[in-house]
Coordinates of C-alpha atoms in Angstrom, one line a residue:
X246 CA -0.1 0.0 -0.1
X247 CA 1.4 3.2 -0.9
X248 CA 2.7 5.6 1.9
X249 CA 0.1 9.0 1.9
X250 CA 2.2 11.8 2.4
X251 CA 1.2 15.5 3.3
X252 CA 1.9 18.9 1.4
X253 CA 0.8 22.4 1.2
X254 CA -1.1 23.7 -1.6
X255 CA -1.6 27.3 -2.5
X256 CA -5.3 27.7 -2.9
X257 CA -4.6 30.2 -5.8
X258 CA -2.3 28.7 -8.0
X259 CA -2.1 25.5 -6.9
X260 CA 1.8 25.6 -6.0
X261 CA 3.1 22.6 -4.2
X262 CA 5.4 23.0 -1.0
X263 CA 6.4 20.6 1.8
X264 CA 5.9 23.1 4.5
X265 CA 3.6 25.9 5.4
X266 CA 4.6 29.0 3.8
X267 CA 3.4 32.6 4.5
X268 CA 3.7 34.2 1.0
X269 CA 3.3 32.1 -2.2
X270 CA 6.6 32.2 -4.4
X271 CA 4.6 31.6 -7.5
X272 CA 1.8 34.3 -7.2
X273 CA 2.7 36.2 -4.4
X274 CA -0.5 36.1 -2.3
X275 CA -0.3 35.7 1.6
X276 CA -1.9 33.2 3.7
X277 CA -3.0 30.9 0.7
X278 CA -1.4 27.8 1.6
X279 CA -3.7 24.7 3.1
X280 CA -2.8 21.5 4.4
X281 CA -3.8 18.4 2.0
X282 CA -3.0 14.8 2.3
X283 CA -1.8 13.2 -1.0
X284 CA -1.4 9.6 -1.7
X285 CA 2.0 8.8 -3.2
X286 CA 1.0 6.9 -6.8
X287 CA 3.9 4.9 -9.0
X288 CA 2.1 3.2 -11.2
X289 CA 0.8 6.1 -13.3
X290 CA 4.4 7.4 -13.3
X291 CA 5.5 4.9 -14.9
X292 CA 2.9 4.7 -17.5
X293 CA 3.8 8.0 -18.3
X294 CA 7.3 7.2 -18.7
X295 CA 6.4 4.5 -20.6
X296 CA 4.4 7.2 -23.0
X297 CA 7.4 9.4 -23.4
X298 CA 10.0 7.0 -24.2
X299 CA 7.1 6.2 -27.2
X300 CA 7.1 9.5 -28.6
X301 CA 9.7 10.8 -31.3
X302 CA 10.3 14.8 -32.0
X303 CA 9.2 15.5 -35.7
X304 CA 10.1 18.7 -38.0
X305 CA 7.2 20.9 -38.2
X306 CA 7.2 20.6 -41.5
X307 CA 6.7 16.8 -41.6
X308 CA 3.7 17.0 -39.3
X309 CA 0.0 16.6 -41.0
X310 CA -3.3 17.4 -39.6
X311 CA -6.6 17.6 -41.1
X312 CA -9.4 20.0 -41.0
X313 CA -11.3 19.6 -37.5
X314 CA -14.6 19.3 -38.1
X315 CA -16.9 21.2 -35.6
X316 CA -19.7 19.7 -33.5
X317 CA -22.5 22.0 -33.8
X318 CA -24.8 22.6 -30.9
X319 CA -27.7 24.2 -32.3
X320 CA -27.4 27.1 -30.1
X321 CA -26.1 30.3 -32.3
X322 CA -25.0 31.9 -29.3
X323 CA -23.0 29.2 -27.9
X324 CA -21.2 28.3 -31.3
X325 CA -20.4 31.7 -31.4
X326 CA -18.5 32.0 -28.4
X327 CA -17.0 28.6 -29.0
X328 CA -15.8 29.8 -32.8
X329 CA -18.4 27.8 -34.6
X330 CA -18.8 24.9 -32.7
X331 CA -17.3 22.3 -29.9
X332 CA -13.6 21.2 -31.1
X333 CA -13.4 16.9 -30.7
X334 CA -11.0 16.4 -28.1
X335 CA -11.3 19.5 -26.6
X336 CA -11.7 20.3 -22.9
X337 CA -13.8 23.5 -22.1
X338 CA -14.3 25.0 -18.6
X339 CA -17.8 27.1 -17.9
X340 CA -17.8 29.2 -14.7
X341 CA -20.6 31.4 -13.2
X342 CA -22.0 32.2 -9.8
X343 CA -24.7 29.7 -8.2
X344 CA -27.9 29.9 -10.2
X345 CA -26.8 31.7 -13.1
X346 CA -27.8 29.0 -15.5
X347 CA -24.7 27.0 -15.9
X348 CA -26.2 23.6 -15.6
X349 CA -29.2 24.8 -17.7
X350 CA -27.0 25.9 -20.3
X351 CA -25.1 22.4 -20.4
X352 CA -28.5 20.5 -20.2
X353 CA -30.1 22.4 -23.1
X354 CA -26.7 22.0 -25.4
X355 CA -27.0 18.1 -24.4
X356 CA -30.6 17.8 -25.7
X357 CA -30.4 19.9 -28.6
X358 CA -27.2 18.2 -30.2
X359 CA -28.5 16.1 -33.2
X360 CA -27.2 12.6 -33.8
X361 CA -24.6 12.7 -30.9
X362 CA -24.7 10.3 -28.0
X363 CA -23.9 12.3 -24.8
X364 CA -23.4 11.1 -21.4
X365 CA -24.3 13.9 -18.5
X366 CA -22.4 13.2 -15.2
X367 CA -23.7 15.1 -12.2
X368 CA -22.8 15.6 -8.9
X369 CA -24.8 18.0 -7.4
X370 CA -28.2 16.4 -8.5
X371 CA -29.8 13.3 -8.9
X372 CA -31.3 11.8 -12.2
X373 CA -34.7 12.4 -11.3
X374 CA -33.6 16.4 -10.8
X375 CA -32.0 16.6 -13.9
X376 CA -35.2 14.8 -15.7
X377 CA -37.4 17.9 -13.7
X378 CA -35.2 20.3 -15.1
X379 CA -35.1 18.8 -18.9
X380 CA -39.1 18.6 -18.7
X381 CA -38.7 22.4 -17.7
X382 CA -37.0 23.6 -20.6
X383 CA -39.1 21.8 -23.3
X384 CA -36.2 20.7 -25.1
X385 CA -36.3 17.5 -27.8
X386 CA -35.8 14.8 -25.5
X387 CA -35.2 12.5 -28.1
X388 CA -31.9 12.6 -28.4
X389 CA -29.2 10.2 -26.9
X390 CA -28.9 12.3 -23.6
X391 CA -27.6 9.6 -20.7
X392 CA -27.7 10.7 -17.4
X393 CA -26.0 9.6 -14.3
X394 CA -25.3 10.8 -10.9
X395 CA -21.9 9.9 -9.5
X396 CA -18.7 11.6 -8.0
X397 CA -15.8 9.1 -8.3
X398 CA -13.7 9.4 -11.5
X399 CA -13.1 5.8 -12.0
X400 CA -16.6 4.9 -11.8
X401 CA -17.0 7.9 -14.0
X402 CA -14.7 6.4 -16.7
X403 CA -16.8 2.8 -16.1
X404 CA -19.9 4.6 -17.2
X405 CA -17.9 6.1 -20.2
X406 CA -16.8 2.7 -21.3
X407 CA -20.3 1.2 -21.3
X408 CA -21.9 4.2 -23.0
X409 CA -19.1 5.3 -25.2
X410 CA -20.5 8.8 -25.6
X411 CA -19.9 11.4 -28.5
X412 CA -19.6 14.3 -25.9
X413 CA -19.4 14.2 -22.4
X414 CA -20.2 16.8 -19.8
X415 CA -19.2 17.1 -15.7
X416 CA -21.2 19.2 -13.4
X417 CA -19.3 20.1 -11.5
X418 CA -15.5 19.6 -11.1
X419 CA -15.3 20.4 -7.6
X420 CA -17.6 17.8 -7.1
X421 CA -15.5 15.2 -8.6
X422 CA -12.8 13.0 -6.9
X423 CA -10.0 10.6 -7.6
X424 CA -9.1 7.6 -5.6
X425 CA -5.7 8.4 -6.4
X426 CA -5.8 11.7 -4.2
X427 CA -6.6 11.0 -0.5
X428 CA -7.5 14.8 0.3
X429 CA -11.4 15.7 -0.3
X430 CA -13.3 16.7 -3.2
X431 CA -12.9 20.7 -4.1
X432 CA -9.2 20.6 -2.8
X433 CA -6.3 22.0 -5.3
X434 CA -4.8 18.5 -5.8
X435 CA -8.4 16.8 -6.1
X436 CA -9.3 19.7 -8.4
X437 CA -5.9 19.1 -10.3
X438 CA -5.8 15.4 -10.6
X439 CA -9.4 15.1 -11.9
X440 CA -8.8 17.9 -14.5
X441 CA -5.8 15.8 -16.0
X442 CA -7.6 12.5 -15.8
X443 CA -10.4 13.9 -18.0
X444 CA -7.8 16.0 -20.3
X445 CA -6.0 12.7 -20.9
X446 CA -9.0 10.9 -21.7
X447 CA -10.5 13.8 -24.2
X448 CA -7.0 13.8 -26.1
X449 CA -6.7 10.1 -26.3
X450 CA -10.3 9.6 -27.5
X451 CA -10.9 12.7 -29.0
X452 CA -14.1 13.2 -27.1
X453 CA -14.8 16.9 -26.2
X454 CA -15.9 17.3 -22.6
X455 CA -17.5 20.2 -21.0
X456 CA -16.9 20.8 -17.3
X457 CA -18.8 23.3 -14.7
X458 CA -16.5 25.2 -12.8
X459 CA -17.5 27.1 -9.6
X460 CA -16.4 30.7 -8.8
X461 CA -14.9 32.7 -5.5
X462 CA -16.5 35.5 -3.9
X463 CA -14.4 37.8 -5.9
X464 CA -15.9 36.1 -9.6
X465 CA -12.7 34.5 -10.3
X466 CA -12.7 30.5 -11.1
X467 CA -12.5 28.5 -8.0
X468 CA -9.4 26.1 -7.8
X469 CA -6.0 26.6 -9.0
X470 CA -5.0 28.6 -11.7
X471 CA -3.2 25.4 -13.2
X472 CA -6.8 24.0 -14.1
X473 CA -7.2 26.9 -16.4
X474 CA -3.7 26.2 -18.1
X475 CA -5.3 22.5 -18.6
X476 CA -8.2 23.4 -20.6
X477 CA -8.4 24.5 -24.1
X478 CA -11.3 27.0 -23.2
X479 CA -12.6 28.8 -20.3
X480 CA -15.9 30.6 -20.7
X481 CA -17.5 32.7 -18.1
X482 CA -21.2 32.9 -17.8
X483 CA -22.2 36.0 -16.1
X484 CA -25.5 38.2 -15.8
X485 CA -27.3 40.4 -13.2
X486 CA -30.2 38.5 -10.8
X487 CA -32.4 41.6 -11.3
X488 CA -32.4 41.2 -15.1
X489 CA -32.9 38.2 -17.4
X490 CA -30.0 38.8 -19.5
X491 CA -27.0 36.3 -19.0
X492 CA -23.6 36.7 -20.9
X493 CA -21.5 34.1 -21.9
X494 CA -17.8 35.2 -22.7
X495 CA -14.7 33.4 -23.7
X496 CA -11.2 34.4 -21.3
X497 CA -9.5 31.9 -23.1
X498 CA -9.9 29.8 -26.0
X499 CA -7.4 28.1 -28.4
X500 CA -9.6 27.2 -31.1
X501 CA -11.5 30.8 -31.6
X502 CA -11.4 34.6 -30.6
X503 CA -11.7 35.4 -27.3
X504 CA -13.9 38.8 -28.3
X505 CA -17.2 37.0 -29.1
X506 CA -19.8 37.2 -26.7
X507 CA -23.2 35.4 -26.6
X508 CA -26.3 36.7 -25.1
X509 CA -29.3 34.8 -23.6
X510 CA -32.5 35.4 -21.7
X511 CA -33.5 33.3 -18.6
X512 CA -37.2 32.2 -18.7
X513 CA -39.3 29.9 -16.9
X514 CA -38.6 27.6 -19.8
X515 CA -34.7 28.1 -19.8
X516 CA -33.0 30.1 -21.7
X517 CA -33.6 31.6 -24.7
X518 CA -30.8 33.2 -27.3
X519 CA -31.0 36.8 -27.8
X520 CA -30.2 37.3 -31.6
X521 CA -31.0 41.3 -31.4
X522 CA -29.9 42.4 -27.9
X523 CA -30.6 46.2 -28.8
X524 CA -34.1 46.0 -28.7
X525 CA -33.6 44.7 -24.9
X526 CA -30.8 47.2 -24.2
X527 CA -32.8 50.1 -25.7
X528 CA -35.3 51.9 -23.2
X529 CA -38.8 52.0 -24.8
X530 CA -40.1 55.2 -23.5
X531 CA -43.1 57.7 -25.1
X532 CA -41.6 60.6 -23.7
X533 CA -37.9 62.2 -24.6
X534 CA -36.0 63.2 -21.4
X535 CA -32.8 64.5 -20.5
X536 CA -29.7 62.9 -19.4
X537 CA -29.7 59.8 -22.2
X538 CA -27.6 59.0 -24.9
X539 CA -27.5 55.9 -27.4
X540 CA -23.9 54.2 -27.7
X541 CA -22.9 52.2 -30.7
X542 CA -20.6 49.8 -29.0
X543 CA -19.1 46.4 -30.4
X544 CA -19.0 43.2 -28.4
X545 CA -16.3 41.1 -30.8
X546 CA -17.5 41.4 -34.2
X547 CA -21.0 42.1 -33.0
X548 CA -22.4 45.6 -32.8
X549 CA -24.7 46.4 -30.0
X550 CA -26.6 49.4 -29.2
X551 CA -26.7 50.8 -25.8
X552 CA -28.5 53.7 -23.6
X553 CA -26.4 55.5 -21.5
X554 CA -28.1 57.5 -18.6
X555 CA -26.6 60.3 -16.6
X556 CA -27.8 62.5 -13.7
X557 CA -26.1 65.7 -12.9
X558 CA -26.9 67.6 -9.9
X559 CA -25.4 70.0 -7.8
X560 CA -23.7 68.6 -4.4
X561 CA -25.9 69.2 -1.2
X562 CA -22.8 67.9 1.3
X563 CA -20.0 69.8 -0.4
X564 CA -18.1 66.8 -1.6
X565 CA -19.4 66.0 -5.2
X566 CA -20.4 62.3 -5.3
X567 CA -19.3 60.3 -8.6
X568 CA -20.8 56.8 -8.9
X569 CA -20.8 55.0 -12.3
X570 CA -22.8 51.3 -12.8
X571 CA -21.7 49.5 -16.0
X572 CA -18.6 51.7 -16.9
X573 CA -15.3 52.2 -15.7
X574 CA -15.5 54.7 -12.7
X575 CA -11.7 56.1 -13.3
X576 CA -12.5 56.6 -17.0
X577 CA -15.6 58.9 -16.1
X578 CA -13.7 60.8 -13.9
X579 CA -11.3 61.4 -16.5
X580 CA -14.1 62.7 -18.9
X581 CA -15.1 65.0 -16.2
X582 CA -11.9 66.3 -16.1
X583 CA -11.5 67.0 -19.7
X584 CA -14.7 68.5 -19.7
X585 CA -14.0 70.7 -16.9
X586 CA -10.4 71.6 -17.8
X587 CA -10.5 71.9 -21.9
X588 CA -14.0 72.5 -22.5
X589 CA -15.1 75.1 -19.7
X590 CA -17.8 73.0 -18.5
X591 CA -18.5 73.6 -14.5
X592 CA -19.1 70.1 -13.0
X593 CA -16.6 69.8 -10.3
X594 CA -19.2 71.2 -7.5
X595 CA -21.8 68.7 -9.2
X596 CA -22.8 65.1 -8.2
X597 CA -22.4 62.9 -11.3
X598 CA -24.1 59.5 -11.8
X599 CA -24.0 57.2 -14.5
X600 CA -25.8 54.1 -15.5
X601 CA -25.7 51.6 -18.6
X602 CA -29.1 50.3 -18.9
X603 CA -29.8 46.9 -19.2
X604 CA -27.6 46.0 -16.1
X605 CA -24.1 45.0 -18.5
X606 CA -20.9 46.2 -18.0
X607 CA -19.2 47.5 -21.3
X608 CA -15.3 48.4 -21.6
X609 CA -15.4 49.8 -25.5
X610 CA -13.9 53.3 -25.8
X611 CA -16.2 54.2 -28.6
X612 CA -18.9 54.7 -25.5
X613 CA -16.8 58.0 -24.7
X614 CA -18.7 60.5 -26.9
X615 CA -22.5 59.0 -26.0
X616 CA -21.4 59.2 -21.9
X617 CA -20.2 63.1 -22.2
X618 CA -23.3 63.8 -24.3
X619 CA -25.5 62.3 -21.8
X620 CA -23.7 64.1 -18.8
X621 CA -24.1 67.3 -20.9
X622 CA -27.8 66.8 -22.0
X623 CA -28.6 66.1 -17.8
X624 CA -26.2 69.5 -17.2
X625 CA -28.4 71.9 -18.9
X626 CA -31.6 69.9 -18.9
X627 CA -31.8 69.1 -22.7
X628 CA -33.0 66.1 -23.9
X629 CA -30.8 64.3 -26.7
X630 CA -33.0 62.7 -29.9
X631 CA -33.4 58.9 -28.7
X632 CA -32.8 58.5 -32.6
X633 CA -29.3 60.0 -32.7
X634 CA -26.3 57.4 -31.7
X635 CA -22.5 58.1 -30.9
X636 CA -19.4 56.1 -31.7
X637 CA -16.2 57.9 -31.0
X638 CA -13.5 58.2 -28.2
X639 CA -12.5 61.2 -26.3
X640 CA -8.9 62.3 -25.9
X641 CA -7.7 64.2 -22.8
X642 CA -7.3 67.3 -25.1
X643 CA -11.0 67.0 -25.9
X644 CA -10.7 65.8 -29.3
X645 CA -13.2 63.2 -30.9
X646 CA -10.7 60.1 -31.5
X647 CA -11.3 57.7 -34.1
X648 CA -12.6 53.7 -33.2
X649 CA -12.1 50.4 -35.1
X650 CA -15.1 48.9 -37.5
X651 CA -17.1 52.4 -37.8
X652 CA -18.7 51.1 -40.8
X653 CA -19.8 48.1 -39.4
X654 CA -21.7 50.4 -36.2
X655 CA -22.9 52.7 -39.0
X656 CA -24.4 49.7 -41.1
X657 CA -26.3 48.5 -37.9
X658 CA -27.6 52.0 -36.8
X659 CA -28.9 52.5 -40.5
X660 CA -30.4 49.2 -40.1
X661 CA -32.1 49.8 -36.9
X662 CA -33.6 53.3 -38.1
X663 CA -31.6 55.9 -36.4
X664 CA -31.4 59.2 -38.0
X665 CA -28.0 60.5 -37.2
X666 CA -24.7 58.8 -35.8
X667 CA -21.8 61.0 -34.4
X668 CA -18.5 60.2 -35.3
X669 CA -15.0 61.4 -35.5
X670 CA -14.1 63.1 -38.8
X671 CA -10.9 61.3 -39.0
X672 CA -13.0 58.0 -39.4
X673 CA -15.2 59.4 -41.7
X674 CA -12.5 59.9 -44.4
X675 CA -12.3 56.5 -45.7
X676 CA -16.7 55.9 -45.5
X677 CA -18.7 56.1 -48.7
X678 CA -21.7 58.0 -47.1
X679 CA -23.6 57.5 -50.3
X680 CA -24.0 53.6 -48.9
X681 CA -25.9 54.5 -45.9
X682 CA -29.2 55.9 -45.6
X683 CA -28.2 57.5 -42.1
X684 CA -27.0 61.1 -41.8
X685 CA -23.5 60.9 -40.4
X686 CA -22.3 63.9 -38.4
X687 CA -18.7 64.2 -38.2
X688 CA -16.6 66.3 -35.1
X689 CA -13.2 66.8 -34.2
X690 CA -13.8 68.5 -30.6
X691 CA -16.3 68.1 -28.1
X692 CA -17.5 71.6 -28.6
X693 CA -18.5 70.6 -32.1
X694 CA -20.9 67.8 -30.9
X695 CA -22.0 70.0 -28.0
X696 CA -23.3 72.7 -30.6
X697 CA -24.4 70.3 -33.2
X698 CA -27.0 68.7 -30.0
X699 CA -27.7 71.6 -27.9
X700 CA -27.3 74.8 -30.2

């Protein structure tokens, strides 16, 4: 019988030490080491040495490969984030807050993939609970989707051998444990060992695996950072509990772009794809009020139009407040300083509140002109027409700077029926205005935009 050994693992990065350390030498975090009991395993080491001896280095020009045929999930938003579908042999990690819809998304995927045999392994729910959720999402349950409730990897691989699935789903990695390790499920050594076993199976057989992962209080994926390096793709499923929107982002993707985003709406019957997010992110109101402007932003290659709301009022307690929801507070402070210093707008003694409607967070610099227009609109109490939109960045000297893919933003604004779009004049040089029915307003400094809006 192998002798059990005790090691200390960093809960942030998975660094292993034979003694307790106050500061991790790998990630620099303090007080992150926890003691775990690990069983020595000599057999896997011997087999791994045999595999290493069998491999031979090749010249890169002699390496041959065939074009990978992706597995479509019949969910356009999910396929968009993955880069066109699931790559055979890939290991995909999906993280998110509890109750955000990770299990629902994967169950809907398992029930919608055609002509594939899927094995859904759950360590958190029983087969009856999975069936109840499958009835609620009302998906086509005639597909070959097998479900099993199991938490030990050795028995999971026995079920895999009997079913021979084309796609494996594990929900979640924190509940799965390996008999090779003595530490409890969810520990650093267990997560690392189980993820490595699943990776070896995926690469050896070509069966793609989807893994659900929990997140910590600060929103990062729970477990060691080495798990994120092992997997091929890391997807973040996020959203606001007060809104029905859910966003799927790719933090890492070896087979596609990390700039894409998938948008869903949570309903009683499960997750619904949102093909046109602008209709949900723009307010539907009858009255035109001050302090609102529409921004033409991009998430990956997808144009989205969101409403920027602002409120500017006199500071009551002497010290003005600055608050931003869905937008970088430091960038808003910078824009206010530019308006104060370069443009002469006295906002230093006023409270400024900013909100991105819809409960989403956007980091596109093209929001600058819409943010400034909403702030100035609230300051002078004059409304900006809801048929106007903005796509430009503002510099520290008050100049309006160009943004990327402006033609794509203009085309989408024209399609949605906007009357005017305000862009930088440096962007307009390479644009054929005859192609669009929308009026393109070129501005070079913020004063020109102010005069065009409120003159």
